[in-house]
Short mmCIF file of C-alpha atoms in Angstrom, two decimals:
data_model
loop_
_atom_site.label_atom_id
_atom_site.label_comp_id
_atom_site.label_asym_id
_atom_site.label_seq_id
_atom_site.Cartn_x
_atom_site.Cartn_y
_atom_site.Cartn_z
CA MET A 1 -9.11 -25.69 111.47
CA ASP A 2 -12.52 -27.37 111.43
CA ILE A 3 -14.93 -27.24 108.45
CA THR A 4 -18.51 -28.52 108.46
CA LYS A 5 -21.46 -28.35 106.06
CA LYS A 6 -25.12 -28.01 106.97
CA ASP A 7 -27.78 -28.57 104.30
CA ILE A 8 -30.58 -26.00 104.33
CA ASP A 9 -32.46 -27.79 101.55
CA ALA A 10 -31.57 -29.69 98.38
CA LEU A 11 -30.19 -26.55 96.71
CA ASN A 12 -28.73 -24.52 99.56
CA ALA A 13 -26.16 -25.22 102.26
CA VAL A 14 -23.99 -23.36 104.77
CA VAL A 15 -20.32 -24.17 105.30
CA THR A 16 -18.82 -23.19 108.65
CA VAL A 17 -15.05 -22.75 108.96
CA GLU A 18 -13.58 -22.52 112.48
CA ILE A 19 -10.01 -21.22 112.72
CA LYS A 20 -8.20 -21.25 116.05
CA LYS A 21 -5.10 -19.38 117.21
CA GLU A 22 -2.84 -22.41 116.81
CA ASP A 23 -3.86 -22.68 113.12
CA TYR A 24 -2.34 -19.33 112.15
CA GLU A 25 -0.06 -18.28 115.00
CA GLY A 26 3.14 -19.85 113.62
CA GLU A 27 2.78 -18.24 110.19
CA VAL A 28 1.95 -14.83 111.65
CA LYS A 29 5.08 -14.95 113.88
CA LYS A 30 7.20 -15.91 110.88
CA VAL A 31 5.90 -13.00 108.77
CA LEU A 32 6.33 -10.48 111.61
CA ALA A 33 9.88 -11.71 112.25
CA ASN A 34 10.68 -11.08 108.61
CA TYR A 35 9.09 -7.60 108.84
CA ARG A 36 11.32 -6.86 111.81
CA LYS A 37 14.40 -7.56 109.66
CA THR A 38 13.31 -5.50 106.66
CA ALA A 39 11.01 -2.72 107.89
CA ASN A 40 12.10 0.94 107.87
CA ILE A 41 10.89 2.80 110.98
CA PRO A 42 12.35 6.26 111.77
CA GLY A 43 14.63 6.23 114.82
CA PHE A 44 15.57 2.57 114.57
CA ARG A 45 18.26 0.74 112.67
CA LYS A 46 17.00 -1.89 110.21
CA GLY A 47 16.86 -5.25 111.98
CA HIS A 48 16.86 -3.73 115.46
CA ILE A 49 13.22 -2.67 115.74
CA PRO A 50 11.46 -3.91 118.92
CA MET A 51 8.99 -6.73 118.13
CA GLY A 52 6.33 -4.92 120.15
CA MET A 53 6.49 -1.98 117.78
CA VAL A 54 6.38 -4.30 114.73
CA LYS A 55 3.29 -6.02 116.14
CA LYS A 56 1.63 -2.69 116.88
CA GLN A 57 2.23 -1.38 113.37
CA TYR A 58 1.78 -4.54 111.27
CA GLY A 59 0.25 -7.20 113.49
CA GLN A 60 -3.44 -6.69 112.65
CA ALA A 61 -2.88 -6.56 108.88
CA VAL A 62 -0.67 -9.67 108.91
CA LEU A 63 -3.19 -11.54 111.05
CA VAL A 64 -6.05 -10.75 108.64
CA GLU A 65 -3.99 -11.70 105.61
CA GLU A 66 -2.78 -15.02 107.01
CA VAL A 67 -6.21 -16.02 108.32
CA ASN A 68 -7.75 -15.26 104.94
CA LYS A 69 -5.10 -17.33 103.17
CA LEU A 70 -5.82 -20.23 105.50
CA LEU A 71 -9.55 -19.74 105.07
CA GLN A 72 -9.55 -19.72 101.26
CA GLY A 73 -7.16 -22.65 100.98
CA GLY A 74 -9.09 -24.74 103.48
CA LEU A 75 -12.45 -23.95 101.93
CA GLN A 76 -11.30 -24.86 98.41
CA LYS A 77 -9.74 -28.10 99.68
CA PHE A 78 -12.97 -28.99 101.49
CA LEU A 79 -15.13 -28.44 98.38
CA THR A 80 -12.74 -30.56 96.30
CA GLU A 81 -12.37 -33.42 98.78
CA GLU A 82 -16.09 -33.58 99.51
CA LYS A 83 -16.79 -33.46 95.73
CA LEU A 84 -19.43 -30.79 96.22
CA ASP A 85 -21.07 -29.72 92.97
CA VAL A 86 -21.67 -26.03 93.59
CA LEU A 87 -22.92 -23.16 91.44
CA GLY A 88 -20.96 -19.92 91.39
CA ASN A 89 -18.68 -19.36 94.38
CA PRO A 90 -19.27 -19.57 98.16
CA LEU A 91 -20.72 -16.30 99.47
CA PRO A 92 -19.58 -14.94 102.86
CA LYS A 93 -22.51 -14.96 105.30
CA ASN A 94 -21.14 -13.30 108.44
CA GLU A 95 -18.11 -11.29 107.28
CA ASN A 96 -19.36 -8.09 108.95
CA GLU A 97 -19.62 -9.85 112.31
CA ILE A 98 -15.97 -11.01 112.50
CA ASP A 99 -14.07 -9.58 115.47
CA TRP A 100 -10.45 -9.47 114.34
CA LYS A 101 -9.28 -8.64 117.90
CA SER A 102 -10.26 -12.11 119.12
CA GLU A 103 -8.02 -15.17 118.85
CA ASP A 104 -10.47 -17.68 117.33
CA PHE A 105 -12.67 -17.05 114.29
CA THR A 106 -15.81 -18.61 112.84
CA PHE A 107 -16.67 -17.94 109.20
CA GLU A 108 -19.88 -18.97 107.43
CA PHE A 109 -20.46 -19.27 103.69
CA ASP A 110 -23.63 -19.82 101.71
CA LEU A 111 -23.41 -22.46 98.96
CA GLY A 112 -25.68 -22.84 95.95
CA MET A 113 -25.82 -26.53 95.14
CA SER A 114 -26.17 -27.95 91.64
CA PRO A 115 -29.56 -29.67 91.23
CA LYS A 116 -30.00 -33.41 90.69
CA PHE A 117 -31.79 -34.27 87.45
CA GLU A 118 -31.90 -36.74 84.57
CA VAL A 119 -31.54 -35.89 80.87
CA ASP A 120 -33.64 -37.74 78.30
CA VAL A 121 -32.68 -36.88 74.71
CA THR A 122 -35.52 -39.07 73.36
CA LYS A 123 -38.35 -37.24 75.13
CA LYS A 124 -39.43 -35.19 72.12
CA ALA A 125 -39.03 -35.93 68.41
CA ILE A 126 -36.89 -33.41 66.52
CA THR A 127 -37.01 -32.82 62.77
CA ASN A 128 -33.71 -33.62 61.08
CA TYR A 129 -33.80 -31.95 57.68
CA LYS A 130 -32.14 -33.65 54.72
CA VAL A 131 -31.72 -30.81 52.25
CA VAL A 132 -31.46 -31.80 48.59
CA ALA A 133 -30.45 -29.78 45.56
CA ASP A 134 -33.44 -30.04 43.21
CA ASP A 135 -33.44 -29.65 39.42
CA LYS A 136 -34.49 -26.00 39.64
CA MET A 137 -31.52 -25.16 41.85
CA LEU A 138 -29.10 -27.13 39.66
CA ASP A 139 -30.35 -25.40 36.50
CA ASN A 140 -29.95 -22.00 38.17
CA GLN A 141 -26.43 -22.87 39.31
CA VAL A 142 -25.44 -23.97 35.80
CA LYS A 143 -26.89 -20.75 34.44
CA THR A 144 -24.96 -18.69 37.02
CA ILE A 145 -21.71 -20.50 36.15
CA ARG A 146 -22.21 -19.96 32.43
CA LYS A 147 -22.84 -16.26 33.04
CA GLN A 148 -19.82 -15.94 35.33
CA TYR A 149 -17.49 -17.47 32.74
CA GLY A 150 -19.20 -15.89 29.76
CA LYS A 151 -18.17 -12.93 27.62
CA LEU A 152 -19.18 -9.42 28.72
CA THR A 153 -19.99 -6.86 26.00
CA SER A 154 -20.83 -3.20 26.65
CA LYS A 155 -24.01 -1.65 25.18
CA ASP A 156 -25.53 1.76 24.67
CA LYS A 157 -28.86 1.06 26.33
CA ALA A 158 -30.35 -1.57 28.62
CA GLU A 159 -32.62 -4.36 27.46
CA LYS A 160 -34.12 -7.48 29.05
CA GLY A 161 -31.38 -9.76 30.47
CA ASP A 162 -28.70 -7.03 30.53
CA GLU A 163 -26.56 -6.04 33.48
CA ILE A 164 -26.61 -2.43 34.66
CA THR A 165 -23.90 -0.94 36.86
CA GLY A 166 -24.71 2.27 38.69
CA THR A 167 -25.21 4.03 42.01
CA PHE A 168 -28.32 4.20 44.19
CA SER A 169 -28.61 7.52 46.04
CA ASN A 170 -30.85 9.27 48.53
CA GLU A 171 -29.05 12.16 50.21
CA GLU A 172 -31.69 12.66 52.91
CA LYS A 173 -31.46 9.03 54.07
CA GLY A 174 -27.70 8.75 53.57
CA VAL A 175 -27.88 6.19 50.76
CA GLU A 176 -24.91 6.03 48.38
CA LYS A 177 -24.41 2.47 47.07
CA SER A 178 -22.68 1.31 43.89
CA THR A 179 -23.97 -1.99 42.53
CA THR A 180 -24.45 -4.18 39.49
CA LEU A 181 -27.86 -5.69 38.92
CA GLU A 182 -29.65 -7.61 36.22
CA LEU A 183 -32.95 -6.37 34.92
CA ASP A 184 -34.24 -9.91 35.45
CA GLU A 185 -33.53 -9.58 39.20
CA LEU A 186 -36.09 -6.82 39.60
CA LYS A 187 -39.63 -7.68 40.65
CA GLY A 188 -41.41 -4.31 40.30
CA LYS A 189 -42.91 -3.68 36.87
CA SER A 190 -42.52 0.10 37.17
CA GLN A 191 -38.81 -0.23 37.99
CA ILE A 192 -38.21 -2.65 35.13
CA LYS A 193 -40.00 -0.31 32.73
CA ALA A 194 -38.00 2.72 33.98
CA LEU A 195 -34.64 0.96 33.50
CA THR A 196 -35.42 -0.70 30.17
CA GLY A 197 -33.88 1.50 27.51
CA ALA A 198 -31.74 3.40 30.05
CA LYS A 199 -28.43 4.77 28.74
CA VAL A 200 -25.08 5.45 30.40
CA GLY A 201 -25.30 8.76 32.26
CA ASP A 202 -29.06 8.62 32.79
CA VAL A 203 -30.32 9.38 36.32
CA ILE A 204 -33.59 7.58 36.98
CA THR A 205 -35.93 7.91 39.95
CA LEU A 206 -37.20 4.56 41.24
CA LYS A 207 -39.74 3.57 43.87
CA THR A 208 -38.16 1.46 46.62
CA LYS A 209 -41.25 -0.55 47.53
CA GLY A 210 -41.57 -3.84 45.66
CA MET A 211 -38.31 -3.40 43.74
CA PHE A 212 -36.92 -6.83 44.67
CA ALA A 213 -38.56 -10.17 45.36
CA GLU A 214 -36.21 -11.07 48.22
CA ASP A 215 -35.31 -8.94 51.25
CA HIS A 216 -31.61 -9.84 51.04
CA GLU A 217 -31.44 -8.18 47.60
CA ILE A 218 -32.32 -4.84 49.26
CA GLN A 219 -29.26 -5.16 51.50
CA LYS A 220 -27.07 -6.30 48.63
CA HIS A 221 -27.94 -3.62 46.09
CA ILE A 222 -29.12 -0.62 48.15
CA GLY A 223 -27.20 -1.15 51.38
CA LEU A 224 -30.26 -0.88 53.61
CA THR A 225 -31.89 -3.42 55.89
CA PRO A 226 -35.47 -4.33 54.87
CA GLU A 227 -36.71 -2.39 57.90
CA ASP A 228 -34.75 0.77 57.04
CA ALA A 229 -35.80 0.49 53.40
CA LYS A 230 -39.45 0.95 54.45
CA ASP A 231 -38.62 4.56 55.39
CA VAL A 232 -37.16 5.31 51.95
CA ASP A 233 -39.87 5.98 49.34
CA GLU A 234 -37.66 6.81 46.36
CA LEU A 235 -34.08 6.47 45.17
CA THR A 236 -32.19 7.82 42.22
CA PHE A 237 -30.10 5.43 40.16
CA LYS A 238 -27.29 6.80 38.00
CA VAL A 239 -26.46 4.44 35.12
CA GLU A 240 -22.68 4.03 34.73
CA GLU A 241 -22.41 0.90 32.57
CA VAL A 242 -24.68 -1.32 30.51
CA ASN A 243 -23.44 -4.78 29.56
CA THR A 244 -24.80 -7.93 28.01
CA ARG A 245 -23.30 -11.24 28.97
CA GLU A 246 -22.93 -14.01 26.45
CA MET A 247 -23.09 -17.27 28.35
CA ALA A 248 -20.13 -19.63 28.22
CA GLU A 249 -20.49 -22.79 26.17
CA MET A 250 -20.97 -26.07 27.97
CA ASN A 251 -17.75 -27.73 26.85
CA GLN A 252 -14.68 -29.46 28.26
CA GLU A 253 -12.77 -26.18 28.52
CA LEU A 254 -15.37 -24.83 30.95
CA PHE A 255 -15.51 -28.08 32.94
CA ASP A 256 -11.71 -28.12 33.33
CA LYS A 257 -11.68 -24.48 34.51
CA LEU A 258 -14.20 -25.33 37.18
CA PHE A 259 -12.93 -28.63 38.59
CA GLY A 260 -9.58 -29.47 37.04
CA GLU A 261 -8.67 -31.42 33.97
CA GLY A 262 -10.89 -34.42 33.24
CA VAL A 263 -12.78 -34.41 36.56
CA VAL A 264 -16.08 -33.46 34.86
CA LYS A 265 -16.80 -34.57 31.30
CA SER A 266 -20.45 -33.72 30.64
CA GLU A 267 -23.33 -31.49 31.72
CA ALA A 268 -24.70 -34.43 33.70
CA ASP A 269 -21.35 -34.77 35.49
CA LEU A 270 -21.35 -31.04 36.16
CA LYS A 271 -24.80 -31.13 37.75
CA SER A 272 -23.83 -34.19 39.77
CA LYS A 273 -20.75 -32.40 41.08
CA ILE A 274 -22.71 -29.24 41.90
CA LYS A 275 -25.33 -31.35 43.67
CA GLU A 276 -22.68 -33.15 45.74
CA ASP A 277 -20.92 -29.93 46.80
CA ALA A 278 -24.17 -28.09 47.54
CA GLU A 279 -25.61 -30.86 49.66
CA LYS A 280 -22.44 -31.00 51.76
CA GLN A 281 -22.97 -27.33 52.56
CA PHE A 282 -26.67 -27.93 53.20
CA GLU A 283 -25.77 -30.70 55.66
CA GLN A 284 -23.81 -28.23 57.79
CA GLN A 285 -26.82 -25.90 57.93
CA SER A 286 -29.30 -28.67 58.71
CA ASP A 287 -26.96 -30.05 61.39
CA GLN A 288 -26.81 -26.65 63.06
CA LYS A 289 -30.60 -26.36 62.91
CA MET A 290 -31.00 -29.83 64.43
CA LEU A 291 -28.47 -29.02 67.17
CA ASN A 292 -30.30 -25.78 68.03
CA ASP A 293 -33.66 -27.58 68.15
CA VAL A 294 -32.36 -30.38 70.38
CA VAL A 295 -30.87 -27.80 72.75
CA GLU A 296 -34.17 -25.90 72.94
CA SER A 297 -36.06 -29.15 73.53
CA LEU A 298 -33.70 -30.21 76.33
CA ILE A 299 -34.04 -26.85 78.07
CA GLU A 300 -37.82 -27.03 77.79
CA ASN A 301 -38.24 -30.67 78.83
CA THR A 302 -35.52 -31.16 81.46
CA LYS A 303 -37.15 -29.95 84.65
CA PHE A 304 -35.19 -28.96 87.75
CA ASP A 305 -35.10 -26.13 90.28
CA LEU A 306 -32.20 -23.72 90.80
CA PRO A 307 -31.09 -21.86 93.95
CA LYS A 308 -32.53 -18.65 92.53
CA GLU A 309 -31.97 -16.32 95.51
CA PHE A 310 -28.38 -17.51 95.93
CA LEU A 311 -27.63 -17.02 92.22
CA GLU A 312 -29.12 -13.52 92.26
CA ARG A 313 -26.84 -12.62 95.18
CA TRP A 314 -23.85 -14.22 93.46
CA ILE A 315 -24.52 -12.23 90.26
CA GLN A 316 -24.72 -9.05 92.33
CA VAL A 317 -21.54 -9.74 94.33
CA SER A 318 -19.46 -10.87 91.32
CA SER A 319 -20.51 -7.97 89.06
CA GLU A 320 -17.69 -5.63 88.03
CA LYS A 321 -20.02 -2.66 88.53
CA PRO A 322 -22.32 -1.98 91.50
CA MET A 323 -25.68 -3.69 90.92
CA THR A 324 -29.02 -3.17 92.68
CA ASP A 325 -31.22 -6.07 93.80
CA GLU A 326 -33.59 -5.36 90.91
CA GLU A 327 -30.73 -5.35 88.37
CA ALA A 328 -29.43 -8.64 89.74
CA LYS A 329 -32.87 -10.23 89.43
CA ALA A 330 -33.19 -8.99 85.85
CA GLU A 331 -29.72 -10.34 84.99
CA TYR A 332 -30.64 -13.71 86.48
CA GLU A 333 -33.78 -13.86 84.34
CA ARG A 334 -31.67 -13.14 81.24
CA SER A 335 -29.05 -15.75 82.07
CA GLU A 336 -31.21 -18.52 83.55
CA LYS A 337 -31.83 -20.31 80.25
CA GLY A 338 -28.12 -20.38 79.42
CA LEU A 339 -27.26 -21.63 82.91
CA ARG A 340 -29.81 -24.43 82.61
CA TYR A 341 -28.28 -25.59 79.36
CA GLN A 342 -24.75 -25.40 80.79
CA LEU A 343 -25.83 -27.84 83.51
CA ILE A 344 -27.60 -30.12 81.02
CA GLU A 345 -24.67 -30.14 78.59
CA GLY A 346 -22.18 -30.68 81.41
CA LYS A 347 -24.12 -33.73 82.60
CA LEU A 348 -24.36 -35.15 79.07
CA ARG A 349 -20.63 -34.69 78.48
CA ALA A 350 -19.65 -36.22 81.83
CA GLU A 351 -21.96 -39.23 81.53
CA ASN A 352 -21.18 -39.98 77.88
CA ASN A 353 -17.48 -39.08 77.67
CA LEU A 354 -18.08 -36.24 75.21
CA GLN A 355 -15.10 -34.10 76.24
CA ALA A 356 -12.26 -33.91 73.71
CA SER A 357 -8.96 -35.40 74.89
CA PHE A 358 -5.52 -33.97 74.08
CA GLU A 359 -4.86 -36.81 71.60
CA GLU A 360 -8.19 -36.17 69.88
CA LEU A 361 -7.35 -32.47 69.60
CA LYS A 362 -3.97 -33.32 68.12
CA GLU A 363 -5.53 -35.67 65.55
CA TYR A 364 -8.21 -33.07 64.77
CA SER A 365 -5.51 -30.46 64.12
CA ARG A 366 -3.72 -32.88 61.76
CA GLY A 367 -6.96 -33.32 59.80
CA MET A 368 -7.41 -29.55 59.50
CA ILE A 369 -3.81 -29.14 58.35
CA LYS A 370 -4.18 -31.86 55.69
CA ALA A 371 -7.36 -30.23 54.37
CA GLN A 372 -5.70 -26.81 54.16
CA MET A 373 -2.59 -28.20 52.45
CA ALA A 374 -4.77 -30.03 49.92
CA GLN A 375 -6.28 -26.70 48.88
CA PHE A 376 -2.79 -25.62 47.79
CA GLY A 377 -2.06 -28.83 45.91
CA GLN A 378 -0.11 -30.63 48.67
CA MET A 379 -2.11 -33.84 48.62
CA ASP A 380 0.23 -36.18 50.52
CA PRO A 381 2.17 -34.41 53.32
CA SER A 382 4.49 -36.56 55.43
CA ASP A 383 3.71 -37.47 59.03
CA GLU A 384 6.73 -35.42 60.10
CA GLU A 385 5.36 -32.29 58.37
CA LEU A 386 1.94 -32.78 59.95
CA ASP A 387 3.40 -33.39 63.41
CA ASN A 388 5.63 -30.29 63.24
CA ILE A 389 2.77 -28.01 62.19
CA ALA A 390 0.39 -29.62 64.70
CA ALA A 391 2.94 -29.06 67.49
CA ARG A 392 3.07 -25.33 66.67
CA ILE A 393 -0.72 -25.13 66.69
CA MET A 394 -1.02 -27.04 69.97
CA SER A 395 1.39 -24.59 71.64
CA ASN A 396 -1.06 -21.74 70.95
CA GLN A 397 -3.56 -21.68 73.82
CA GLU A 398 -6.17 -19.65 71.93
CA GLU A 399 -5.99 -21.98 68.93
CA VAL A 400 -6.30 -25.05 71.16
CA GLN A 401 -9.36 -23.51 72.83
CA ARG A 402 -10.95 -22.75 69.45
CA MET A 403 -10.31 -26.27 68.15
CA GLY A 404 -11.55 -27.74 71.42
CA GLU A 405 -14.85 -25.89 71.08
CA GLN A 406 -15.25 -27.11 67.49
CA LEU A 407 -14.41 -30.71 68.36
CA ASN A 408 -16.63 -30.74 71.44
CA THR A 409 -19.51 -29.38 69.38
CA ASN A 410 -18.90 -32.08 66.77
CA LYS A 411 -18.89 -34.79 69.44
CA LEU A 412 -22.15 -33.48 70.91
CA LEU A 413 -23.72 -33.28 67.44
CA GLN A 414 -22.73 -36.88 66.67
CA PHE A 415 -24.14 -37.98 70.03
CA PHE A 416 -27.49 -36.35 69.25
CA LYS A 417 -27.53 -37.94 65.78
CA GLU A 418 -27.07 -41.36 67.36
CA LYS A 419 -29.20 -41.02 70.51
CA ALA A 420 -31.85 -38.31 70.03
CA LYS A 421 -35.32 -39.04 68.72
CA LEU A 422 -35.00 -37.68 65.17
CA LYS A 423 -37.46 -37.76 62.29
CA THR A 424 -35.81 -37.20 58.91
CA LYS A 425 -37.55 -34.88 56.48
CA GLU A 426 -36.29 -34.42 52.92
CA VAL A 427 -36.80 -30.91 51.56
CA THR A 428 -35.42 -28.52 48.97
CA TYR A 429 -33.18 -25.72 50.18
CA GLU A 430 -35.90 -23.16 49.51
CA LYS A 431 -38.38 -25.11 51.63
CA PHE A 432 -35.77 -25.69 54.35
CA ILE A 433 -35.16 -21.96 54.73
CA LYS A 434 -38.90 -21.30 54.84
CA GLU A 435 -39.67 -23.99 57.41
CA ALA A 436 -36.59 -23.60 59.56
CA TYR A 437 -36.19 -19.84 59.81
CA GLU A 438 -39.34 -18.00 58.77
#
């Protein structure tokens, strides 16, 4: 068997595989000899069938199968040994021209070659948000906590600051949503006026437009997306409960309920603890935003060509369902951006050793186990306990894959933090959401 590669251009090549009779003849004879021993042909005893008849009945199929085995094995070995960086899989070029009645065969395959390029993570400055919990947020959090742990008292009618439990309805639009809201949450003056003084059992008609200040409140209380809510002019609200909430006192009993005995000893400590916990959560969000922005920047600023025509053919051939040329082109357009980033990320990982090793995965699993055990009060598990649980986790292929994705993302994130051109910007959470996502 002889295999050669001819470059068409930097992104396309043709591999030619020549298979001669002596390459496959021995294996074909062996298979046919076995068929002769086991085949059932009417009129002949098993094992006594003439070889000529076996060849006539099975020879062509065995030949094709053995040649294809040889072809696929040889082609894969060639790609590996030559260290060819290809996209997709080799595509047969002349399969319809093969004459299976001949003794020697020549197969041709198109290859789509991975492009050569350099990645510069410092080419464009990326904003790295440092989100801080400001005094307004801390005060609101303290207020929320005091309400949550406060005393709830039922009332006959609603007044400013009260909580009203009821059901929003609109039969025509399929709305039927039970909720609890505070009068202070409402933005619309007409809605506030309509609900002030409302009693249990009252059914009140409310305008939907302008009811809440924030879009997410529409989803929370009415069960509609902001877009769907635009098609609903009015809702009825049946009042089922009216309650006033007396806020909990700021004392040691409250602090101990929240964080454990003696951890927090004053309102200042409480705000400090809230600030610390909140900013840890904010860091995860800002990290994800930074990661997304770096990825977008790399896709935009790392220029290279792709073997477009080859990839369109490969998409068409590898599709589970029949696909027209136009559908394949459209699918390529949809997937091109993702493919570009796969190549960029792959190069970054290979050149900077950013792929998680088995030992790193094992240590990562131990850290996750320790964190989970700490939540249930097991603060100091033994190494033996950790190793036993980690071993069970590492035997689960799906769990290993999930952890590997998390760890690889963390390694890439840390790499960008160290190497990318970042400009830190300190903002409140409210401003972060506005700048980052609106």
